[in-house]
mmCIF file of C-alpha atoms in Angstrom:
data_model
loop_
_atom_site.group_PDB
_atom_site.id
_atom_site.type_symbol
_atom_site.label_atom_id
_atom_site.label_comp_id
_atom_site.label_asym_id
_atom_site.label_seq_id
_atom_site.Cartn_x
_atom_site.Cartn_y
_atom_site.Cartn_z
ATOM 1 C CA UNK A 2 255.186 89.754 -126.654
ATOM 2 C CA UNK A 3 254.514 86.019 -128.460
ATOM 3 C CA UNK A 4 252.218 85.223 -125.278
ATOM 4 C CA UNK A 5 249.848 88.253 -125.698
ATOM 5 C CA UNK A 6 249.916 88.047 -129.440
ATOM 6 C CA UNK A 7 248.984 84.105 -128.951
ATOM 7 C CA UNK A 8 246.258 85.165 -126.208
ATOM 8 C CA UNK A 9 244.959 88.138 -128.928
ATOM 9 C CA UNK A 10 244.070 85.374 -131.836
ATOM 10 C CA UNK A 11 243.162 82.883 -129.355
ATOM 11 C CA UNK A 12 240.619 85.809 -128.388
ATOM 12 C CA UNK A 13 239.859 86.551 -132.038
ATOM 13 C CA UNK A 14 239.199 82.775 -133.271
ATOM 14 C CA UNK A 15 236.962 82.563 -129.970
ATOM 15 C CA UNK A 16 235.460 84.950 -131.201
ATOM 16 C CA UNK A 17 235.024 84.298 -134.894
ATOM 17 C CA UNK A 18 233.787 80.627 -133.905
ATOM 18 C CA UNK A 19 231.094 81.837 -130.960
ATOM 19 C CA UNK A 20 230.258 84.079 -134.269
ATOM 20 C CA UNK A 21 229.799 81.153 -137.078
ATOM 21 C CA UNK A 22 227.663 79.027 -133.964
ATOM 22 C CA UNK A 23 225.616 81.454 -133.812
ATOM 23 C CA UNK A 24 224.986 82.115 -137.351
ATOM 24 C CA UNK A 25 224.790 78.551 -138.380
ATOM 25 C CA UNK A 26 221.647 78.400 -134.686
ATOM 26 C CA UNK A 27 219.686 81.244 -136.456
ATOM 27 C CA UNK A 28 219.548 79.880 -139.789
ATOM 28 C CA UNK A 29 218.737 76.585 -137.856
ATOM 29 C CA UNK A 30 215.855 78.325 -136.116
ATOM 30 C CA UNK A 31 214.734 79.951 -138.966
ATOM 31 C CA UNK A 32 214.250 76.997 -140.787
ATOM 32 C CA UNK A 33 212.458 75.519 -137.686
ATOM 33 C CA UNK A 34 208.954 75.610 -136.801
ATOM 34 C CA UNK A 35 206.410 73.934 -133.909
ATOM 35 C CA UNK A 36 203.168 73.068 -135.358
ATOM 36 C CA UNK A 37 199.990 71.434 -133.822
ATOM 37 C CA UNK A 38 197.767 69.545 -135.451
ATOM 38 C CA UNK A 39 194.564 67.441 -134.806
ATOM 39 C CA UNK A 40 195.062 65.429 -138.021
ATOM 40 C CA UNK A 41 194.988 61.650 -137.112
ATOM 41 C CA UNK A 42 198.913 60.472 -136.571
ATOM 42 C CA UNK A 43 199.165 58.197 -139.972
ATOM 43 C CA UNK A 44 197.390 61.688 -141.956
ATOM 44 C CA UNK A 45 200.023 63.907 -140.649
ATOM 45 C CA UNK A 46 202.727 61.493 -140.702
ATOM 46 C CA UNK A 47 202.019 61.141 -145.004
ATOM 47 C CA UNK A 48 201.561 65.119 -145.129
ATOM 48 C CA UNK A 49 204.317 66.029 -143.603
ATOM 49 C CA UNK A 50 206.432 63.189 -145.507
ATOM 50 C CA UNK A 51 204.957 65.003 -148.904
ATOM 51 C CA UNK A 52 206.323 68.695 -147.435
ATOM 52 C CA UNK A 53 209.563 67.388 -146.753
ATOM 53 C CA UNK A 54 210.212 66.483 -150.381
ATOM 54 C CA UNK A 55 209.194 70.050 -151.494
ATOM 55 C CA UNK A 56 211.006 71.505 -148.772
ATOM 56 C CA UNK A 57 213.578 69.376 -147.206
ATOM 57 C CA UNK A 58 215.476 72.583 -145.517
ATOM 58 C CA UNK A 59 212.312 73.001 -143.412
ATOM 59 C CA UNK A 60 212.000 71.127 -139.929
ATOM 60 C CA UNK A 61 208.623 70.829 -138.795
ATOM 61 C CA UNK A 62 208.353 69.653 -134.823
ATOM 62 C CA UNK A 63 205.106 68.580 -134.443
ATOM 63 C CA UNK A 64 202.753 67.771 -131.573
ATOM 64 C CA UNK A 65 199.464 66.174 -132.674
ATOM 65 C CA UNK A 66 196.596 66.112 -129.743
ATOM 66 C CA UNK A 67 192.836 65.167 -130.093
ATOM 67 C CA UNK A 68 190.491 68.218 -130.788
ATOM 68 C CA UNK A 69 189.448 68.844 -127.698
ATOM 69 C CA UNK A 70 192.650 68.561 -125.946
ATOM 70 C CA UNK A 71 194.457 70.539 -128.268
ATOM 71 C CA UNK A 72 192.149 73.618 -127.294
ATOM 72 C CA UNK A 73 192.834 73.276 -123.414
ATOM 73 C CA UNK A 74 196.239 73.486 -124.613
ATOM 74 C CA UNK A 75 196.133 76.264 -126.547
ATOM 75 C CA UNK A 76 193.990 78.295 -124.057
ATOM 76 C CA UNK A 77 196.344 77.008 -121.309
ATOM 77 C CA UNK A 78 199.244 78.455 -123.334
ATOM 78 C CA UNK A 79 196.891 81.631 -124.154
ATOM 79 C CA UNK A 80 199.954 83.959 -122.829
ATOM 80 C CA UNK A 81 202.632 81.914 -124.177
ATOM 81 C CA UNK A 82 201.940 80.049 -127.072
ATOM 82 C CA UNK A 83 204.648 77.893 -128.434
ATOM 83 C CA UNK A 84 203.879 77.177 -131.709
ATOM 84 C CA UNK A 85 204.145 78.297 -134.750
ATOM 85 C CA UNK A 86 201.222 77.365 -136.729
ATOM 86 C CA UNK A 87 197.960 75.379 -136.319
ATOM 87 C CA UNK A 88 196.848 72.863 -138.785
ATOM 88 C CA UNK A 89 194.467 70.895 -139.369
ATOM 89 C CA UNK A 90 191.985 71.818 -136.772
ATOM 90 C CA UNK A 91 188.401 71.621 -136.440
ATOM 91 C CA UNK A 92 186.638 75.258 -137.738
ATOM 92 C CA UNK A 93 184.286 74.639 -134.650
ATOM 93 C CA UNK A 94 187.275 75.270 -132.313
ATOM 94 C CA UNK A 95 189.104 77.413 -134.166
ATOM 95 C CA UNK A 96 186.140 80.386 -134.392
ATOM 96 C CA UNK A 97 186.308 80.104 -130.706
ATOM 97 C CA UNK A 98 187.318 83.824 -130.189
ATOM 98 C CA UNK A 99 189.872 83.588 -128.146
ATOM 99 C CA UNK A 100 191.604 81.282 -130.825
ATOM 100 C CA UNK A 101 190.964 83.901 -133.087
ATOM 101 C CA UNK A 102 192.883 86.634 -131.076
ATOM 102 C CA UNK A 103 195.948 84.218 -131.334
ATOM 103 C CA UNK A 104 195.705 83.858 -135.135
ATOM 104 C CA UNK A 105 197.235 86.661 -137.326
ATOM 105 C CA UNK A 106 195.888 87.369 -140.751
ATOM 106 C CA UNK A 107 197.718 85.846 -143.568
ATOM 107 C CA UNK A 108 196.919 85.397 -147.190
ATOM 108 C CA UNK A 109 199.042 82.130 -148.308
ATOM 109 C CA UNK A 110 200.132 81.523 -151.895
ATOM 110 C CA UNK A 111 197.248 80.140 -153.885
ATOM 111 C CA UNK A 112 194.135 81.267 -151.257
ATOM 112 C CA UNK A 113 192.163 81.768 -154.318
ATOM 113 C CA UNK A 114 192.014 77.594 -154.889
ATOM 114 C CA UNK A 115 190.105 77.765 -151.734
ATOM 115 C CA UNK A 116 186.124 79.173 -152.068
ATOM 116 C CA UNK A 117 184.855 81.766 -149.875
ATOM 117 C CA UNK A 118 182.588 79.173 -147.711
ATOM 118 C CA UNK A 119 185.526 77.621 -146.809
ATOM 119 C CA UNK A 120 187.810 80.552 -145.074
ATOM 120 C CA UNK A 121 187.769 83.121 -143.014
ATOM 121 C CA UNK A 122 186.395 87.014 -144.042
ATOM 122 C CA UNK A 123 190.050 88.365 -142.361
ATOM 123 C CA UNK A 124 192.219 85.594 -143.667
ATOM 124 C CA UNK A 125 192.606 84.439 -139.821
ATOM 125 C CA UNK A 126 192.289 80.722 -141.354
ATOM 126 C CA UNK A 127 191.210 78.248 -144.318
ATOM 127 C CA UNK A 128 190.460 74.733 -144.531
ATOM 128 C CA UNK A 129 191.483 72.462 -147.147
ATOM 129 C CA UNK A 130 190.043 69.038 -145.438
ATOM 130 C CA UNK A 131 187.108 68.010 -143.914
ATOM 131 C CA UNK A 132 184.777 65.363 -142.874
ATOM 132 C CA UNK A 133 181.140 64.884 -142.744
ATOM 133 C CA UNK A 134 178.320 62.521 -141.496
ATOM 134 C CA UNK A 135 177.061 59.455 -143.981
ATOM 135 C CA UNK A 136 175.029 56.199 -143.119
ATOM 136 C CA UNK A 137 176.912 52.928 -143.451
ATOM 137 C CA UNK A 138 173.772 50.738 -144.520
ATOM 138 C CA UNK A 139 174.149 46.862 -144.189
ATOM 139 C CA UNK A 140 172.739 45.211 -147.715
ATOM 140 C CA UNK A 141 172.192 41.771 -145.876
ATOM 141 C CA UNK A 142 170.400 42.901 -143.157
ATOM 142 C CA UNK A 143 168.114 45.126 -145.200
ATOM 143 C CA UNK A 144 167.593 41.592 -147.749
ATOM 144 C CA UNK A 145 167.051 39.629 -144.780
ATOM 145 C CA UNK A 146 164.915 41.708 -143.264
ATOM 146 C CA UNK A 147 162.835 42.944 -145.997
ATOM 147 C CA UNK A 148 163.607 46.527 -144.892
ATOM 148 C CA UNK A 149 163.542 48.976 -147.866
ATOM 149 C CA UNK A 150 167.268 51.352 -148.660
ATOM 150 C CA UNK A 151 167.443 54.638 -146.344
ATOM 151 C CA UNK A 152 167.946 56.964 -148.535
ATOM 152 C CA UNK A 153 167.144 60.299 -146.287
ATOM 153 C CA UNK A 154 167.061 61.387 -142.411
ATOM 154 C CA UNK A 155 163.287 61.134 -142.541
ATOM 155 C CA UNK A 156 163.304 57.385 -143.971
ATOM 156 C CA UNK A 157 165.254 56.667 -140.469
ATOM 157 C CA UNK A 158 161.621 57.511 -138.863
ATOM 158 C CA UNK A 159 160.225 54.508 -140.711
ATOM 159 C CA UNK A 160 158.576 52.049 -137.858
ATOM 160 C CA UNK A 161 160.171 49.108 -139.698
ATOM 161 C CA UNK A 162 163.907 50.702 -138.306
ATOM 162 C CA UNK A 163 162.800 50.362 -135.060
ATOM 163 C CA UNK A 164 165.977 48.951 -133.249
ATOM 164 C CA UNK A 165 167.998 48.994 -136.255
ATOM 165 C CA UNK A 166 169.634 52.376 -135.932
ATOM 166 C CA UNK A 167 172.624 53.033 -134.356
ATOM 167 C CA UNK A 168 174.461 56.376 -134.082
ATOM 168 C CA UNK A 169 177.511 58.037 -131.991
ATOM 169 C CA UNK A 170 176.774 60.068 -128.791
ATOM 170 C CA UNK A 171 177.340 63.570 -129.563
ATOM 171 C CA UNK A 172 178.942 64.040 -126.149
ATOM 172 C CA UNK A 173 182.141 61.831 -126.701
ATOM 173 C CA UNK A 174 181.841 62.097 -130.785
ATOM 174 C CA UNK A 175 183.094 64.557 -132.702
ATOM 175 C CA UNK A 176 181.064 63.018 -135.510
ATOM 176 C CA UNK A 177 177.762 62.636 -133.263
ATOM 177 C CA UNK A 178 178.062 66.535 -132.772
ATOM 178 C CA UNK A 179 178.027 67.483 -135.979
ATOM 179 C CA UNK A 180 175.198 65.266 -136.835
ATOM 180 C CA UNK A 181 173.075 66.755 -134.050
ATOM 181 C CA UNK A 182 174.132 70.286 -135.089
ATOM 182 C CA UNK A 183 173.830 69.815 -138.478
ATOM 183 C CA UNK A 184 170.036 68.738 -138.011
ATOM 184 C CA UNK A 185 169.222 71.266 -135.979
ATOM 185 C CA UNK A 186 170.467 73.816 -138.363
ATOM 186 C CA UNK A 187 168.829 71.985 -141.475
ATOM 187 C CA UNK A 188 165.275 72.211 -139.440
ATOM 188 C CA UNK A 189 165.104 74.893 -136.696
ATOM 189 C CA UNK A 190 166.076 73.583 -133.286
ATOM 190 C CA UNK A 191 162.180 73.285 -132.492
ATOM 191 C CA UNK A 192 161.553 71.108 -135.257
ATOM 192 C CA UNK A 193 165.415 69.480 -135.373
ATOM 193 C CA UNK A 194 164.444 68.204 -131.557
ATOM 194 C CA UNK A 195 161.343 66.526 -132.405
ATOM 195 C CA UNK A 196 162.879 64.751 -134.972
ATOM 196 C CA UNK A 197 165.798 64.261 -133.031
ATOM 197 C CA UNK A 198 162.829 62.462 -130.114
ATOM 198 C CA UNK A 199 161.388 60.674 -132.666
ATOM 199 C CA UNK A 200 164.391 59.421 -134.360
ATOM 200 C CA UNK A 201 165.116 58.033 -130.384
ATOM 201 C CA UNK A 202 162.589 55.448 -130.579
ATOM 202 C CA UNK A 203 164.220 53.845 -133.382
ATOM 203 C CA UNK A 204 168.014 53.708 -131.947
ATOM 204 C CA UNK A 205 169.211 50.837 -130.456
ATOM 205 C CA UNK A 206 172.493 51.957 -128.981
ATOM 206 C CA UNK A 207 174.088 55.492 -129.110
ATOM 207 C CA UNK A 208 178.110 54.628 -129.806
ATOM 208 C CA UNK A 209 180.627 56.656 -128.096
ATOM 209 C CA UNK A 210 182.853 56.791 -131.244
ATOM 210 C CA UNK A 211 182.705 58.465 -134.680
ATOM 211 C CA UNK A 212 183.369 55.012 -136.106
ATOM 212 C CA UNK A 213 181.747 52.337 -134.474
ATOM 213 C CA UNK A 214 178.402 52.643 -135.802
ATOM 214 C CA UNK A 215 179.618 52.284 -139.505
ATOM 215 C CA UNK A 216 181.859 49.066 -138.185
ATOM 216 C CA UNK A 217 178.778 47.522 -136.001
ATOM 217 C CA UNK A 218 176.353 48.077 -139.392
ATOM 218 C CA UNK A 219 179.183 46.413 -141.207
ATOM 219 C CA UNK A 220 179.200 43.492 -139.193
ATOM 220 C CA UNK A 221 175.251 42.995 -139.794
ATOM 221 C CA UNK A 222 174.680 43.730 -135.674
ATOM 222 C CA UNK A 223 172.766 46.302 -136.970
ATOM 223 C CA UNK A 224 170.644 47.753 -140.448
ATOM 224 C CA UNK A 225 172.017 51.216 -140.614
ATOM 225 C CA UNK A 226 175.059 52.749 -138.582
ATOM 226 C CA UNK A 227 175.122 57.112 -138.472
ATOM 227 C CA UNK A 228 178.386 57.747 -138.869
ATOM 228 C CA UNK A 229 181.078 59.550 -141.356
ATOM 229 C CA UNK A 230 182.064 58.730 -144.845
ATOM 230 C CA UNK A 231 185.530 57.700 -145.008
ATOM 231 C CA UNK A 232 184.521 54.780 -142.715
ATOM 232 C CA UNK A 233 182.089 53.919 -144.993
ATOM 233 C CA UNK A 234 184.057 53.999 -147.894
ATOM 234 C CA UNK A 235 187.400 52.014 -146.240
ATOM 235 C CA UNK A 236 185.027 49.085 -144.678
ATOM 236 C CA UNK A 237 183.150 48.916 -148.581
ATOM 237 C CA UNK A 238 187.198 48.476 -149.934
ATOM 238 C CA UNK A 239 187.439 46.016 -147.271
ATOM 239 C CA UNK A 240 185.147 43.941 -148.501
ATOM 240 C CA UNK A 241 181.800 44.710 -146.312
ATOM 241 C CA UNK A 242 178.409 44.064 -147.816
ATOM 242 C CA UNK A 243 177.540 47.706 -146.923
ATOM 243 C CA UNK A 244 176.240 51.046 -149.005
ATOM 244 C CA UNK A 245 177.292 54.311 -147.927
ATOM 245 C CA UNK A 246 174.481 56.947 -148.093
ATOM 246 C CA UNK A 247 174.704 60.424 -147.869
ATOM 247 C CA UNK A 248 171.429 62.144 -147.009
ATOM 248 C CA UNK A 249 169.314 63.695 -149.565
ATOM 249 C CA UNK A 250 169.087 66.721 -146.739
ATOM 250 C CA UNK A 251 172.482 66.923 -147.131
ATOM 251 C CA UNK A 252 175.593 66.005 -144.901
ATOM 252 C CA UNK A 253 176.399 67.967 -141.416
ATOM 253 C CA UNK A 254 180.433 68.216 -141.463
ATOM 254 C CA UNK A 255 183.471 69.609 -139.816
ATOM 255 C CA UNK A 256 186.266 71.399 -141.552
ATOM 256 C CA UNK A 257 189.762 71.164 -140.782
ATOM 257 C CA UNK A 258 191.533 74.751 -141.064
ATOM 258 C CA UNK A 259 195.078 76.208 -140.905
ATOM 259 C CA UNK A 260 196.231 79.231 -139.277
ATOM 260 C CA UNK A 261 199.314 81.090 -138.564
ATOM 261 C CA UNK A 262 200.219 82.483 -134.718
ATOM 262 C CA UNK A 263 200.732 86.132 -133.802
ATOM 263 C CA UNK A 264 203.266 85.014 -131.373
ATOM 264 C CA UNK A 265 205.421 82.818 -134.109
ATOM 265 C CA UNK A 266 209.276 83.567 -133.828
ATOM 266 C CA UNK A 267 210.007 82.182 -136.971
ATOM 267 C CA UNK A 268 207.123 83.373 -139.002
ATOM 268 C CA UNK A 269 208.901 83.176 -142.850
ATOM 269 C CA UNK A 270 209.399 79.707 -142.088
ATOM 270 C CA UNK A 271 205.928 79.466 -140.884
ATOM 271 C CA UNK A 272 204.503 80.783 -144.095
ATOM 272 C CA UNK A 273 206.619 78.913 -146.287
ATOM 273 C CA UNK A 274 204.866 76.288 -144.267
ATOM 274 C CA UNK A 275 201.276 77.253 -144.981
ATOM 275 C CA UNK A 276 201.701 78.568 -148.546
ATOM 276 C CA UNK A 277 202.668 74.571 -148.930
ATOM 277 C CA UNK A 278 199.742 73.882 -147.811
ATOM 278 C CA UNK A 279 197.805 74.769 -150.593
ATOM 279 C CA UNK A 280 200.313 73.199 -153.325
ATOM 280 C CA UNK A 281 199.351 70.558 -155.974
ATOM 281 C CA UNK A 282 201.845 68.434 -153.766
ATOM 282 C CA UNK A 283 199.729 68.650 -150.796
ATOM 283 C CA UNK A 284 196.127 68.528 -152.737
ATOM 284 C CA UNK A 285 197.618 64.927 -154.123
ATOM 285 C CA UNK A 286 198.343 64.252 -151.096
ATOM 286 C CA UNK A 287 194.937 65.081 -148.861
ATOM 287 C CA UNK A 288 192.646 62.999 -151.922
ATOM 288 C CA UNK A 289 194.650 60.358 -150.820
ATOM 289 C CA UNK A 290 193.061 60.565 -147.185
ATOM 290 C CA UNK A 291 190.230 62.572 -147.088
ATOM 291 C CA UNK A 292 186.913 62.548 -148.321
ATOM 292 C CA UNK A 293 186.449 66.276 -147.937
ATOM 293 C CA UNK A 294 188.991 68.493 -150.069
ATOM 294 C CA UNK A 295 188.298 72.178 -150.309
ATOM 295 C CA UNK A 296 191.452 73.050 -152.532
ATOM 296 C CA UNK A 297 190.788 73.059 -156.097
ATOM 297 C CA UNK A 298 192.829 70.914 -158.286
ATOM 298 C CA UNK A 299 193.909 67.052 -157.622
ATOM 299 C CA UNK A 300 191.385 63.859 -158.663
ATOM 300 C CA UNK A 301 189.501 61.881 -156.032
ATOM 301 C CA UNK A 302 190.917 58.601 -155.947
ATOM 302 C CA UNK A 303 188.214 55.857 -157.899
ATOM 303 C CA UNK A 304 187.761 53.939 -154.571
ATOM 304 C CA UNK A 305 185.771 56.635 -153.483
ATOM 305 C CA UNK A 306 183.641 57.699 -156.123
ATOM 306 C CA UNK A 307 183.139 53.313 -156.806
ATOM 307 C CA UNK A 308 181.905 53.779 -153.120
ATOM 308 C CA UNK A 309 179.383 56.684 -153.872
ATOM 309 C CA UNK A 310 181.017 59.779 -152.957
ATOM 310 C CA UNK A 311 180.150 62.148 -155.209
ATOM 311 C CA UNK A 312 182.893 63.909 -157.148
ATOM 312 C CA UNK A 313 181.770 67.071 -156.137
ATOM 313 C CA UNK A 314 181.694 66.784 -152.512
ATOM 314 C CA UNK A 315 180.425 70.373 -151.772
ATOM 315 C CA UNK A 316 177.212 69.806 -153.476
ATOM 316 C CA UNK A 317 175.960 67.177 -150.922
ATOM 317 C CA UNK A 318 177.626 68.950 -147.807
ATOM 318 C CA UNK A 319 175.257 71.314 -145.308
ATOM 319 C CA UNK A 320 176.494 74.936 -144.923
ATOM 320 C CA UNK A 321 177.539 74.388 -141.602
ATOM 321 C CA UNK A 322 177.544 77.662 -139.602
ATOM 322 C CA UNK A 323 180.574 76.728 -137.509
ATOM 323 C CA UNK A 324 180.202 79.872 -134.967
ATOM 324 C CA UNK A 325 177.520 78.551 -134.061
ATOM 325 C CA UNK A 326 177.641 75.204 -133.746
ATOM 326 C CA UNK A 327 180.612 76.513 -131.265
ATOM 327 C CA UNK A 328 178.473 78.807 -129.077
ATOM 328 C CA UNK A 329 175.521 76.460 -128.601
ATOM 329 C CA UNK A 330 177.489 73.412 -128.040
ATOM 330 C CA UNK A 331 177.384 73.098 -124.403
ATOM 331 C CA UNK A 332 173.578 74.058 -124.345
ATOM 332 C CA UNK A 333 172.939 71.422 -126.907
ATOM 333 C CA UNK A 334 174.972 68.701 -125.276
ATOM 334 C CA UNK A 335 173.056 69.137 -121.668
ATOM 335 C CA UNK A 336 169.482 69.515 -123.276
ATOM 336 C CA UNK A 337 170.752 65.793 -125.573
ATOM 337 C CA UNK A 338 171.872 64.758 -121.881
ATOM 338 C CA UNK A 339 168.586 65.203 -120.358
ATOM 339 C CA UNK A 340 166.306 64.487 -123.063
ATOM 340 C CA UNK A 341 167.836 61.918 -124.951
ATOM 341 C CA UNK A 342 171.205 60.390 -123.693
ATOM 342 C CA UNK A 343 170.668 56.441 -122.141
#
């Protein structure tokens, strides 16, 4: 009689242990979410160091990929996705509409901080960072030189640039594309190509990265590097002779947006998640990195305004249209290709 009582609680603390495991797993896994991002490693590493302060209960695995190979992924995993949320991804791959059939509709806490321009219609996405194009302009070369201050995409056409222009390849940069896009949409793509020819006979190289230009301007290789406006801005704090312009046509850029998956198992966590993405703890956070914030609220840090960003950012920035910048990309990479590209 002791042996099957013995074997009966043996079967009932089993029982009542298998039990408080599996409580203690779901409450794990609700607190648990897989998010991919495209922010550069040190950006996400500081955001996500800021969310863990305001909510240390949440664990955020995270698998950060460059644009482009973040959307094979995600089309790759098109039947399966395994993530939660996706943040801080280019607007010109997320309007791709098969992203958009992954994303479900979500209005986080605080949306209204966020204008119109900068989210989508069905709440499929927003963007709270961004980046856009700016000309790193070297102020010994333009001394030595006698060659007057750029001030515009048209002064670039000037025959005394000839040779002194360099820019990133749209093909490889991120940064190149928008500037060709953005151009095109400022002028017409009839017009936008002619001045995209003509502004050929003044470049001297066409860099495969975002960056480069800005850095070979700031080394005095070259007069004026196309190129984005953080790097401007940190190689001015560094100490470079250089001026960052933005053109008076305005500034092609690329927004980084936030969206929550259909297919998220753990999608209270998620939110929780994205509703903290639009805090004053994350907005103190993204002036800290970015030269684009969307999200009312927060101060731009003095380094960048003593560099000449302007405070309000949006004022100077093109009104991008994203979906199509998307749809035409291939067409306007192969005509660059054969027209342009050397």
């Amino acid at each position: 009689m002791m042996k099957k009582f013995r074997a009966f609680m043996h079967t009932v603390l089993s029982a009542a242990v298998l039990c408080t495991t599996l409580l203690f797993s779901s409450v794990a896994m609700a607190n648990e979410i897989t998010v991919y991002t495209s922010y550069e490693e040190d950006e996400a590493a500081a955001f996500l160091a800021a969310m863990q302060r305001d909510l240390p209960d949440l664990k955020v695995n995270l698998l950060r990929l460059s644009t482009g190979d973040l959307h094979a992924r995600m089309l790759a995993e098109a039947d399966n996705p395994r993530h939660d949320v996706i943040w801080g991804w280019a607007v010109t791959n997320m309007v791709d509409p098969r992203i958009l059939d992954m994303l479900e509709p979500y209005k986080p806490k605080g949306i209204e901080r966020v204008p119109a321009r900068f989210r989508d219609a069905q709440d499929r996405w927003f963007a709270t960072t961004g980046y856009m194009a700016a000309f790193c302009v070297n102020n010994e070369v333009l001394a030595r030189k006698n060659l007057p201050m750029p001030t515009s995409w048209e002064d670039l056409l000037k025959p005394e640039f000839k040779g002194e222009v360099v820019m990133p390849n749209p093909a490889s940069s991120g940064t190149g594309y928008l500037q060709i896009a953005s151009l095109l949409q400022m002028k017409g793509e009839e017009k936008g190509w002619k001045y995209l020819s003509d502004l050929d006979k003044n470049i001297a190289q066409y860099i495969k990265s975002g960056s480069r230009p800005c850095n070979a301007a700031s080394a005095g290789e070259f007069a004026v590097g196309a190129s984005f406006a953080l790097r401007a801005i940190k190689n001015i704090n560094e100490g470079y002779p250089i001026t960052m312009v933005i053109p008076k046509e305005g500034a092609g850029n690329e927004l980084e947006a936030t969206g929550l998956m259909k297919s998220s198992r753990n999608k209270a966590a998620a939110k929780r998640f994205i509703d903290w993405a639009l805090s004053d703890s994350a907005v103190d956070e993204y002036y800290v990195w970015k030269e684009i914030v969307t999200v009312s609220g927060g101060s731009m840090p003095e380094a960048f305004i003593n560099a000449g960003l302007p405070k309000d950012v949006g004022s100077v920035m093109v009104d991008m249209d994203f979906a199509w910048s998307a749809q035409n990309r291939d067409r306007i990479l192969q005509q660059w290709q054969k027209t342009l590209e050397r």
